[in-house]
Amino acid sequence: MGGFGLRRAERICYNRIVMNIFLTGGSGYIGSVTTELLCDGGHEVVVFDNLERGHLEAVDPRARLMVGDLRDARCVRDAMRAVRPDAVVHFAAYALVGESMQNPMMYFDNNLGGGLHLLEAMLQTGVRKIIFSSTCATYGQPEVMPMTETLPQKPTNPYGESKLMLETALRWEQERRGIQPVFLRYFNACGATEKYGEDHEPETHIIPNVLKVALGQARAVPVFGDDYETLDGTCIRDYIHIVDLARAHILALEKEVAGPFNLGTGSGYSVKQVIETCREVTGHEIPVEMSPRRPGDPACLVAGAGKAREQLGWTPVRSDMKTIVQDAWNWHQRHPRGYRS
Ligand code: UDP
């Protein structure tokens, strides 16, 4: 198989191992910040991205950008051959649950089909290691909290299913041809760095939607349901700062690990608590508009994140709600219209 060990050993400089990373989706929210942190650490990053939903401005200028589409098998194979990376970090995917319910094929074509082309290109080039951006949506709506990696995976939408199917393909190629896949199953990604933040169109996530109200771009934030069986009736989620998420990818690259890791803090915040923290940070009153439940929203999703702590040595350091909101607020104030600002 490929020269993973050899090339790594050759490029040790200043007692540090410099990795050559093929990173898909580096113009997106989590991909941009992971690229930033990898570049900060002196690693070489090639971003492979079709720029369909991401932003050119979000691609760290220290990385090399290859514009291409994962659905084009030849394009992926040629890019992988040209780069011959030590490892792949795979973010590029569609990620809207609602859209996946409307158009499942679109999700299987891009997330699964594109992912399989990437896997094939790795096998042909002899690249073994892949850090795959997976999701807690692969578990569906478990009864047991907190959620550990051993829970059965029963996704309730095509988005989660498409991610699970690629996990499955990677697992089989781990057994058969020595691929070394790491599945990072994210809980609720949020926050920002000084340079890169959250800019989706349409925006569906709670924190940027609340901050839009504080910026005067919306009158009130809808609260989707206050009759859940939770302490204050609103849904509980495990919010994790993207800097902490990005750090987990780097640890997974550096360590000899494989398999699934849940990335969350292990504590949950309700929608009302999130809004309250946004009020404190922004000083804005943030009116709310009680709205019906959003279809498919589970009442509570909280990670059991012990495995990532033990095996990756990962500890979230920026994921208390106040820091998350402060970082997001700083970014949104500087970019009130997102990357177009
Ligand atoms: N939510 C809300 N108003 C919004 C956006 C989201 O009340 O404008 C709620 C949503 O119903 C869920 C929680 O906030 O209970 C987190 O939603 P988000 O879309 O941020 O993440 P998800 O958990 O759906 O991936």
mmCIF file of C-alpha atoms and ligand atoms in Angstrom:
data_model
loop_
_atom_site.group_PDB
_atom_site.id
_atom_site.type_symbol
_atom_site.label_atom_id
_atom_site.label_comp_id
_atom_site.label_asym_id
_atom_site.label_seq_id
_atom_site.Cartn_x
_atom_site.Cartn_y
_atom_site.Cartn_z
ATOM 1 C CA MET A 1 0.000 0.000 0.000
ATOM 2 C CA GLY A 2 0.914 3.668 -0.210
ATOM 3 C CA GLY A 3 3.873 5.405 1.263
ATOM 4 C CA PHE A 4 2.047 6.821 4.275
ATOM 5 C CA GLY A 5 4.734 5.926 6.825
ATOM 6 C CA LEU A 6 7.668 6.600 4.502
ATOM 7 C CA ARG A 7 6.670 10.031 3.327
ATOM 8 C CA ARG A 8 5.742 11.098 6.838
ATOM 9 C CA ALA A 9 9.148 10.065 8.093
ATOM 10 C CA GLU A 10 10.873 11.942 5.283
ATOM 11 C CA ARG A 11 9.232 15.210 6.075
ATOM 12 C CA ILE A 12 9.912 15.588 9.751
ATOM 13 C CA CYS A 13 11.074 19.147 10.237
ATOM 14 C CA TYR A 14 11.910 20.884 13.504
ATOM 15 C CA ASN A 15 10.975 17.630 15.301
ATOM 16 C CA ARG A 16 7.453 17.872 13.939
ATOM 17 C CA ILE A 17 5.724 15.709 11.400
ATOM 18 C CA VAL A 18 4.431 17.683 8.452
ATOM 19 C CA MET A 19 1.478 16.006 6.793
ATOM 20 C CA ASN A 20 0.293 16.457 3.243
ATOM 21 C CA ILE A 21 -3.507 16.499 3.451
ATOM 22 C CA PHE A 22 -6.130 16.193 0.702
ATOM 23 C CA LEU A 23 -9.105 18.001 2.203
ATOM 24 C CA THR A 24 -12.493 18.020 0.471
ATOM 25 C CA GLY A 25 -14.937 20.806 1.253
ATOM 26 C CA GLY A 26 -12.410 23.366 2.463
ATOM 27 C CA SER A 27 -14.673 26.244 1.425
ATOM 28 C CA GLY A 28 -17.406 25.147 3.837
ATOM 29 C CA TYR A 29 -17.977 25.980 7.486
ATOM 30 C CA ILE A 30 -16.047 23.234 9.295
ATOM 31 C CA GLY A 31 -13.675 22.563 6.385
ATOM 32 C CA SER A 32 -12.456 26.169 6.301
ATOM 33 C CA VAL A 33 -11.562 26.186 9.988
ATOM 34 C CA THR A 34 -9.897 22.773 9.849
ATOM 35 C CA THR A 35 -7.805 23.996 6.900
ATOM 36 C CA GLU A 36 -6.884 27.099 8.894
ATOM 37 C CA LEU A 37 -5.730 25.061 11.904
ATOM 38 C CA LEU A 38 -3.825 22.569 9.753
ATOM 39 C CA CYS A 39 -2.011 25.441 8.007
ATOM 40 C CA ASP A 40 -1.299 27.078 11.377
ATOM 41 C CA GLY A 41 0.331 23.784 12.375
ATOM 42 C CA GLY A 42 2.611 23.903 9.325
ATOM 43 C CA HIS A 43 0.868 21.124 7.407
ATOM 44 C CA GLU A 44 0.435 21.172 3.640
ATOM 45 C CA VAL A 45 -3.209 21.237 2.593
ATOM 46 C CA VAL A 46 -4.770 20.755 -0.807
ATOM 47 C CA VAL A 47 -8.428 21.771 -0.787
ATOM 48 C CA PHE A 48 -10.565 19.872 -3.301
ATOM 49 C CA ASP A 49 -13.876 21.688 -3.644
ATOM 50 C CA ASN A 50 -16.509 22.483 -6.263
ATOM 51 C CA LEU A 51 -17.392 25.824 -4.549
ATOM 52 C CA GLU A 52 -21.075 25.019 -5.088
ATOM 53 C CA ARG A 53 -22.240 25.853 -1.566
ATOM 54 C CA GLY A 54 -19.064 27.069 0.096
ATOM 55 C CA HIS A 55 -17.227 30.350 -0.346
ATOM 56 C CA LEU A 56 -13.997 31.042 -2.185
ATOM 57 C CA GLU A 57 -13.175 33.603 0.537
ATOM 58 C CA ALA A 58 -13.345 30.816 3.132
ATOM 59 C CA VAL A 59 -10.495 28.829 1.576
ATOM 60 C CA ASP A 60 -7.354 29.573 3.549
ATOM 61 C CA PRO A 61 -4.897 31.222 1.109
ATOM 62 C CA ARG A 62 -2.076 29.085 2.508
ATOM 63 C CA ALA A 63 -3.797 25.984 1.085
ATOM 64 C CA ARG A 64 -3.696 25.001 -2.576
ATOM 65 C CA LEU A 65 -7.170 24.979 -4.126
ATOM 66 C CA MET A 66 -8.184 22.394 -6.713
ATOM 67 C CA VAL A 67 -11.655 23.113 -8.060
ATOM 68 C CA GLY A 68 -13.374 19.850 -8.871
ATOM 69 C CA ASP A 69 -16.458 17.796 -8.178
ATOM 70 C CA LEU A 70 -16.532 14.492 -6.294
ATOM 71 C CA ARG A 71 -19.247 13.241 -8.634
ATOM 72 C CA ASP A 72 -16.668 13.264 -11.423
ATOM 73 C CA ALA A 73 -14.719 10.059 -10.707
ATOM 74 C CA ARG A 74 -11.902 10.846 -13.116
ATOM 75 C CA CYS A 75 -11.394 14.328 -11.766
ATOM 76 C CA VAL A 76 -11.080 12.994 -8.189
ATOM 77 C CA ARG A 77 -8.708 10.225 -9.263
ATOM 78 C CA ASP A 78 -6.462 12.607 -11.207
ATOM 79 C CA ALA A 79 -6.373 15.079 -8.322
ATOM 80 C CA MET A 80 -5.498 12.339 -5.808
ATOM 81 C CA ARG A 81 -2.746 11.039 -8.087
ATOM 82 C CA ALA A 82 -1.302 14.511 -8.520
ATOM 83 C CA VAL A 83 -1.268 15.206 -4.779
ATOM 84 C CA ARG A 84 -0.390 11.729 -3.399
ATOM 85 C CA PRO A 85 -1.383 12.818 0.119
ATOM 86 C CA ASP A 86 -0.563 11.189 3.440
ATOM 87 C CA ALA A 87 -4.240 11.301 4.383
ATOM 88 C CA VAL A 88 -7.663 12.537 3.327
ATOM 89 C CA VAL A 89 -10.041 14.698 5.368
ATOM 90 C CA HIS A 90 -13.491 14.501 3.825
ATOM 91 C CA PHE A 91 -16.056 17.261 4.506
ATOM 92 C CA ALA A 92 -17.614 17.930 1.091
ATOM 93 C CA ALA A 93 -21.305 16.993 1.223
ATOM 94 C CA TYR A 94 -24.825 18.324 1.177
ATOM 95 C CA ALA A 95 -25.979 18.790 4.771
ATOM 96 C CA LEU A 96 -29.591 19.956 4.927
ATOM 97 C CA VAL A 97 -31.946 17.419 6.476
ATOM 98 C CA GLY A 98 -35.097 19.036 5.043
ATOM 99 C CA GLU A 99 -33.662 19.191 1.532
ATOM 100 C CA SER A 100 -32.664 15.533 1.779
ATOM 101 C CA MET A 101 -36.284 14.617 2.552
ATOM 102 C CA GLN A 102 -37.401 16.524 -0.562
ATOM 103 C CA ASN A 103 -34.732 15.087 -2.812
ATOM 104 C CA PRO A 104 -33.110 11.892 -1.484
ATOM 105 C CA MET A 105 -31.355 11.036 -4.756
ATOM 106 C CA MET A 106 -29.442 14.297 -4.687
ATOM 107 C CA TYR A 107 -28.008 13.261 -1.306
ATOM 108 C CA PHE A 108 -27.140 9.704 -2.291
ATOM 109 C CA ASP A 109 -25.558 10.895 -5.538
ATOM 110 C CA ASN A 110 -23.310 13.500 -3.920
ATOM 111 C CA ASN A 111 -22.689 12.244 -0.378
ATOM 112 C CA LEU A 112 -22.534 8.530 -1.111
ATOM 113 C CA GLY A 113 -21.615 8.479 -4.834
ATOM 114 C CA GLY A 114 -19.055 11.255 -4.504
ATOM 115 C CA GLY A 115 -17.658 9.627 -1.356
ATOM 116 C CA LEU A 116 -17.239 6.309 -3.189
ATOM 117 C CA HIS A 117 -15.273 8.033 -5.949
ATOM 118 C CA LEU A 118 -13.023 9.487 -3.275
ATOM 119 C CA LEU A 119 -12.545 6.047 -1.708
ATOM 120 C CA GLU A 120 -11.787 4.510 -5.103
ATOM 121 C CA ALA A 121 -9.216 7.233 -5.800
ATOM 122 C CA MET A 122 -7.582 6.539 -2.420
ATOM 123 C CA LEU A 123 -7.402 2.815 -3.164
ATOM 124 C CA GLN A 124 -5.902 3.440 -6.597
ATOM 125 C CA THR A 125 -3.300 5.838 -5.203
ATOM 126 C CA GLY A 126 -2.466 3.849 -2.074
ATOM 127 C CA VAL A 127 -3.743 6.405 0.438
ATOM 128 C CA ARG A 128 -4.975 4.641 3.567
ATOM 129 C CA LYS A 129 -6.156 7.135 6.109
ATOM 130 C CA ILE A 130 -9.397 9.108 5.897
ATOM 131 C CA ILE A 131 -11.053 11.315 8.491
ATOM 132 C CA PHE A 132 -14.702 11.355 7.537
ATOM 133 C CA SER A 133 -17.093 14.104 8.550
ATOM 134 C CA SER A 134 -20.025 12.075 9.858
ATOM 135 C CA THR A 135 -22.920 13.070 12.055
ATOM 136 C CA CYS A 136 -25.035 12.208 15.074
ATOM 137 C CA ALA A 137 -27.899 12.063 12.524
ATOM 138 C CA THR A 138 -26.686 8.537 11.715
ATOM 139 C CA TYR A 139 -28.154 7.445 15.096
ATOM 140 C CA GLY A 140 -31.659 8.728 14.368
ATOM 141 C CA GLN A 141 -33.673 9.402 17.519
ATOM 142 C CA PRO A 142 -32.225 7.231 20.279
ATOM 143 C CA GLU A 143 -34.039 6.684 23.571
ATOM 144 C CA VAL A 144 -30.802 6.564 25.522
ATOM 145 C CA MET A 145 -28.882 9.704 26.548
ATOM 146 C CA PRO A 146 -26.031 10.504 26.441
ATOM 147 C CA MET A 147 -25.362 8.894 23.061
ATOM 148 C CA THR A 148 -22.329 6.643 22.851
ATOM 149 C CA GLU A 149 -20.748 5.211 19.707
ATOM 150 C CA THR A 150 -22.203 1.763 20.438
ATOM 151 C CA LEU A 151 -25.825 2.846 19.924
ATOM 152 C CA PRO A 152 -27.568 1.320 16.909
ATOM 153 C CA GLN A 153 -27.516 3.585 13.856
ATOM 154 C CA LYS A 154 -31.021 4.114 12.511
ATOM 155 C CA PRO A 155 -31.109 7.357 10.545
ATOM 156 C CA THR A 156 -34.483 8.994 10.014
ATOM 157 C CA ASN A 157 -33.601 11.011 6.902
ATOM 158 C CA PRO A 158 -31.625 10.562 3.650
ATOM 159 C CA TYR A 159 -28.902 12.945 4.869
ATOM 160 C CA GLY A 160 -28.079 10.709 7.862
ATOM 161 C CA GLU A 161 -28.528 7.581 5.734
ATOM 162 C CA SER A 162 -26.105 8.834 3.051
ATOM 163 C CA LYS A 163 -23.466 9.459 5.732
ATOM 164 C CA LEU A 164 -24.055 6.039 7.298
ATOM 165 C CA MET A 165 -23.784 4.305 3.917
ATOM 166 C CA LEU A 166 -20.374 5.856 3.285
ATOM 167 C CA GLU A 167 -19.289 4.827 6.799
ATOM 168 C CA THR A 168 -20.349 1.276 5.898
ATOM 169 C CA ALA A 169 -18.408 1.256 2.610
ATOM 170 C CA LEU A 170 -15.323 2.583 4.383
ATOM 171 C CA ARG A 171 -15.641 -0.064 7.097
ATOM 172 C CA TRP A 172 -15.740 -2.869 4.520
ATOM 173 C CA GLU A 173 -12.682 -1.489 2.751
ATOM 174 C CA GLN A 174 -10.976 -1.260 6.135
ATOM 175 C CA GLU A 175 -11.413 -5.025 6.460
ATOM 176 C CA ARG A 176 -10.688 -5.845 2.869
ATOM 177 C CA ARG A 177 -7.987 -3.453 1.708
ATOM 178 C CA GLY A 178 -6.546 -1.794 4.780
ATOM 179 C CA ILE A 179 -8.245 1.594 4.574
ATOM 180 C CA GLN A 180 -7.972 3.355 7.952
ATOM 181 C CA PRO A 181 -11.202 5.325 8.390
ATOM 182 C CA VAL A 182 -12.051 7.579 11.306
ATOM 183 C CA PHE A 183 -15.709 8.573 11.581
ATOM 184 C CA LEU A 184 -16.157 11.836 13.446
ATOM 185 C CA ARG A 185 -19.828 12.094 14.318
ATOM 186 C CA TYR A 186 -20.517 15.744 15.020
ATOM 187 C CA PHE A 187 -23.182 17.123 17.279
ATOM 188 C CA ASN A 188 -24.124 20.826 16.785
ATOM 189 C CA ALA A 189 -21.244 22.726 15.173
ATOM 190 C CA CYS A 190 -21.160 26.433 16.000
ATOM 191 C CA GLY A 191 -18.875 29.382 16.772
ATOM 192 C CA ALA A 192 -16.240 30.972 14.546
ATOM 193 C CA THR A 193 -12.580 31.924 14.374
ATOM 194 C CA GLU A 194 -11.405 35.466 13.660
ATOM 195 C CA LYS A 195 -11.289 34.650 9.956
ATOM 196 C CA TYR A 196 -13.956 32.071 9.245
ATOM 197 C CA GLY A 197 -17.560 31.651 10.331
ATOM 198 C CA GLU A 198 -20.999 30.322 9.488
ATOM 199 C CA ASP A 199 -22.591 31.486 6.247
ATOM 200 C CA HIS A 200 -25.268 29.164 4.856
ATOM 201 C CA GLU A 201 -27.954 29.981 2.348
ATOM 202 C CA PRO A 202 -30.605 29.367 3.527
ATOM 203 C CA GLU A 203 -29.549 29.616 7.182
ATOM 204 C CA THR A 204 -31.444 27.152 9.353
ATOM 205 C CA HIS A 205 -29.271 26.961 12.476
ATOM 206 C CA ILE A 206 -30.286 28.485 15.751
ATOM 207 C CA ILE A 207 -27.259 30.622 16.704
ATOM 208 C CA PRO A 208 -26.789 32.492 13.391
ATOM 209 C CA ASN A 209 -30.557 32.955 13.196
ATOM 210 C CA VAL A 210 -30.642 34.529 16.649
ATOM 211 C CA LEU A 211 -27.674 36.750 15.785
ATOM 212 C CA LYS A 212 -29.508 37.966 12.676
ATOM 213 C CA VAL A 213 -32.120 39.417 15.005
ATOM 214 C CA ALA A 214 -29.397 41.130 17.037
ATOM 215 C CA LEU A 215 -28.002 42.574 13.783
ATOM 216 C CA GLY A 216 -31.426 43.950 12.889
ATOM 217 C CA GLN A 217 -31.836 41.638 9.902
ATOM 218 C CA ALA A 218 -34.865 39.826 11.336
ATOM 219 C CA ARG A 219 -37.569 41.004 13.716
ATOM 220 C CA ALA A 220 -37.752 37.892 15.920
ATOM 221 C CA VAL A 221 -36.360 34.387 16.093
ATOM 222 C CA PRO A 222 -38.805 31.497 15.733
ATOM 223 C CA VAL A 223 -38.692 28.951 18.550
ATOM 224 C CA PHE A 224 -39.753 25.646 17.078
ATOM 225 C CA GLY A 225 -41.819 24.092 19.871
ATOM 226 C CA ASP A 226 -41.921 24.706 23.625
ATOM 227 C CA ASP A 227 -43.916 21.623 24.565
ATOM 228 C CA TYR A 228 -41.140 19.028 24.501
ATOM 229 C CA GLU A 229 -40.490 16.880 27.564
ATOM 230 C CA THR A 230 -37.488 18.917 28.620
ATOM 231 C CA LEU A 231 -36.928 21.242 31.577
ATOM 232 C CA ASP A 232 -38.172 24.389 29.801
ATOM 233 C CA GLY A 233 -40.074 22.671 26.970
ATOM 234 C CA THR A 234 -37.578 23.532 24.192
ATOM 235 C CA CYS A 235 -35.191 21.132 22.458
ATOM 236 C CA ILE A 236 -31.811 20.332 23.948
ATOM 237 C CA ARG A 237 -28.667 20.039 21.836
ATOM 238 C CA ASP A 238 -24.966 19.524 22.437
ATOM 239 C CA TYR A 239 -23.195 22.572 20.938
ATOM 240 C CA ILE A 240 -19.566 22.205 19.970
ATOM 241 C CA HIS A 241 -17.266 25.009 18.858
ATOM 242 C CA ILE A 242 -15.771 24.504 15.381
ATOM 243 C CA VAL A 243 -12.277 25.153 16.725
ATOM 244 C CA ASP A 244 -12.748 22.167 19.035
ATOM 245 C CA LEU A 245 -14.163 20.144 16.130
ATOM 246 C CA ALA A 246 -11.227 21.085 13.905
ATOM 247 C CA ARG A 247 -8.756 20.121 16.650
ATOM 248 C CA ALA A 248 -10.351 16.669 16.845
ATOM 249 C CA HIS A 249 -9.581 16.151 13.128
ATOM 250 C CA ILE A 250 -5.943 16.986 13.660
ATOM 251 C CA LEU A 251 -5.694 14.631 16.639
ATOM 252 C CA ALA A 252 -7.339 11.887 14.579
ATOM 253 C CA LEU A 253 -4.758 12.473 11.841
ATOM 254 C CA GLU A 254 -1.862 12.335 14.267
ATOM 255 C CA LYS A 255 -2.942 9.228 16.184
ATOM 256 C CA GLU A 256 -3.118 5.620 15.054
ATOM 257 C CA VAL A 257 -6.873 5.347 15.464
ATOM 258 C CA ALA A 258 -9.828 4.147 13.413
ATOM 259 C CA GLY A 259 -13.584 3.855 13.849
ATOM 260 C CA PRO A 260 -16.271 6.148 15.242
ATOM 261 C CA PHE A 261 -15.917 9.045 17.681
ATOM 262 C CA ASN A 262 -18.748 11.250 18.883
ATOM 263 C CA LEU A 263 -17.767 14.905 19.039
ATOM 264 C CA GLY A 264 -19.808 16.802 21.583
ATOM 265 C CA THR A 265 -19.262 18.183 25.076
ATOM 266 C CA GLY A 266 -21.574 15.815 26.918
ATOM 267 C CA SER A 267 -23.761 18.711 28.140
ATOM 268 C CA GLY A 268 -26.871 20.066 26.552
ATOM 269 C CA TYR A 269 -28.390 23.542 26.224
ATOM 270 C CA SER A 270 -32.046 24.230 25.500
ATOM 271 C CA VAL A 271 -33.120 26.601 22.724
ATOM 272 C CA LYS A 272 -34.244 29.075 25.410
ATOM 273 C CA GLN A 273 -30.849 28.896 27.132
ATOM 274 C CA VAL A 274 -29.073 29.547 23.836
ATOM 275 C CA ILE A 275 -31.248 32.608 23.186
ATOM 276 C CA GLU A 276 -30.662 33.869 26.734
ATOM 277 C CA THR A 277 -26.879 33.630 26.256
ATOM 278 C CA CYS A 278 -27.226 35.521 22.947
ATOM 279 C CA ARG A 279 -29.098 38.278 24.810
ATOM 280 C CA GLU A 280 -26.294 38.534 27.393
ATOM 281 C CA VAL A 281 -23.532 38.630 24.787
ATOM 282 C CA THR A 282 -25.166 41.011 22.291
ATOM 283 C CA GLY A 283 -27.080 43.226 24.736
ATOM 284 C CA HIS A 284 -30.052 42.942 22.370
ATOM 285 C CA GLU A 285 -33.473 41.932 23.712
ATOM 286 C CA ILE A 286 -34.004 39.354 20.906
ATOM 287 C CA PRO A 287 -37.769 38.903 20.631
ATOM 288 C CA VAL A 288 -38.922 35.339 20.059
ATOM 289 C CA GLU A 289 -41.864 34.027 18.092
ATOM 290 C CA MET A 290 -43.360 30.797 19.395
ATOM 291 C CA SER A 291 -43.758 28.483 16.399
ATOM 292 C CA PRO A 292 -44.875 24.896 15.827
ATOM 293 C CA ARG A 293 -42.401 22.056 16.198
ATOM 294 C CA ARG A 294 -40.067 21.546 13.243
ATOM 295 C CA PRO A 295 -40.766 18.106 11.755
ATOM 296 C CA GLY A 296 -38.134 15.544 12.626
ATOM 297 C CA ASP A 297 -36.565 17.446 15.555
ATOM 298 C CA PRO A 298 -35.713 15.053 18.419
ATOM 299 C CA ALA A 299 -36.288 16.547 21.900
ATOM 300 C CA CYS A 300 -32.769 15.921 23.122
ATOM 301 C CA LEU A 301 -29.418 14.996 21.543
ATOM 302 C CA VAL A 302 -26.400 14.915 23.829
ATOM 303 C CA ALA A 303 -23.103 13.157 23.151
ATOM 304 C CA GLY A 304 -21.360 10.655 25.314
ATOM 305 C CA ALA A 305 -17.921 11.897 24.329
ATOM 306 C CA GLY A 306 -15.743 9.752 26.606
ATOM 307 C CA LYS A 307 -14.210 7.762 23.772
ATOM 308 C CA ALA A 308 -12.846 10.866 21.990
ATOM 309 C CA ARG A 309 -11.389 12.062 25.292
ATOM 310 C CA GLU A 310 -9.735 8.729 26.062
ATOM 311 C CA GLN A 311 -8.508 7.661 22.642
ATOM 312 C CA LEU A 312 -7.897 10.975 20.864
ATOM 313 C CA GLY A 313 -6.887 12.912 23.973
ATOM 314 C CA TRP A 314 -9.491 15.486 22.909
ATOM 315 C CA THR A 315 -10.916 17.996 25.358
ATOM 316 C CA PRO A 316 -13.191 20.793 24.146
ATOM 317 C CA VAL A 317 -11.776 24.127 25.307
ATOM 318 C CA ARG A 318 -13.973 26.746 23.577
ATOM 319 C CA SER A 319 -17.357 25.054 23.806
ATOM 320 C CA ASP A 320 -18.974 26.791 26.757
ATOM 321 C CA MET A 321 -22.036 28.604 25.388
ATOM 322 C CA LYS A 322 -20.792 32.093 26.177
ATOM 323 C CA THR A 323 -17.518 31.647 24.274
ATOM 324 C CA ILE A 324 -19.360 30.052 21.350
ATOM 325 C CA VAL A 325 -21.818 32.930 21.070
ATOM 326 C CA GLN A 326 -19.144 35.604 21.635
ATOM 327 C CA ASP A 327 -16.962 34.162 18.846
ATOM 328 C CA ALA A 328 -19.941 33.833 16.489
ATOM 329 C CA TRP A 329 -21.117 37.361 17.357
ATOM 330 C CA ASN A 330 -17.652 38.844 16.687
ATOM 331 C CA TRP A 331 -17.595 37.186 13.260
ATOM 332 C CA HIS A 332 -21.158 38.127 12.314
ATOM 333 C CA GLN A 333 -20.579 41.745 13.313
ATOM 334 C CA ARG A 334 -17.584 41.870 11.002
ATOM 335 C CA HIS A 335 -19.464 39.967 8.270
ATOM 336 C CA PRO A 336 -23.097 41.071 8.594
ATOM 337 C CA ARG A 337 -23.834 39.716 5.098
ATOM 338 C CA GLY A 338 -21.582 36.702 5.484
ATOM 339 C CA TYR A 339 -18.645 36.374 3.120
ATOM 340 C CA ARG A 340 -20.268 38.883 0.745
ATOM 341 C CA SER A 341 -19.726 41.621 3.343
HETATM 342 N N1 UDP B 1 -34.341 26.139 16.215
HETATM 343 C C1 UDP B 1 -35.239 27.126 16.534
HETATM 344 N N2 UDP B 1 -35.296 28.253 15.726
HETATM 345 C C2 UDP B 1 -34.465 28.415 14.653
HETATM 346 C C3 UDP B 1 -33.533 27.389 14.337
HETATM 347 C C4 UDP B 1 -33.511 26.268 15.143
HETATM 348 O O1 UDP B 1 -35.991 27.013 17.496
HETATM 349 O O2 UDP B 1 -34.564 29.450 13.963
HETATM 350 C C5 UDP B 1 -34.239 24.947 17.095
HETATM 351 C C6 UDP B 1 -34.440 23.635 16.357
HETATM 352 O O3 UDP B 1 -35.797 23.307 16.309
HETATM 353 C C7 UDP B 1 -33.629 22.690 17.233
HETATM 354 C C8 UDP B 1 -32.488 23.556 17.775
HETATM 355 O O4 UDP B 1 -32.921 24.899 17.606
HETATM 356 O O5 UDP B 1 -34.395 22.248 18.315
HETATM 357 C C9 UDP B 1 -31.186 23.364 17.028
HETATM 358 O O6 UDP B 1 -31.464 23.486 15.645
HETATM 359 P P1 UDP B 1 -30.324 23.647 14.558
HETATM 360 O O7 UDP B 1 -31.003 23.782 13.231
HETATM 361 O O8 UDP B 1 -29.386 24.738 14.970
HETATM 362 O O9 UDP B 1 -29.517 22.290 14.645
HETATM 363 P P2 UDP B 1 -29.998 20.755 14.477
HETATM 364 O O10 UDP B 1 -29.998 20.185 15.866
HETATM 365 O O11 UDP B 1 -31.350 20.752 13.839
HETATM 366 O O12 UDP B 1 -28.950 20.138 13.619
#
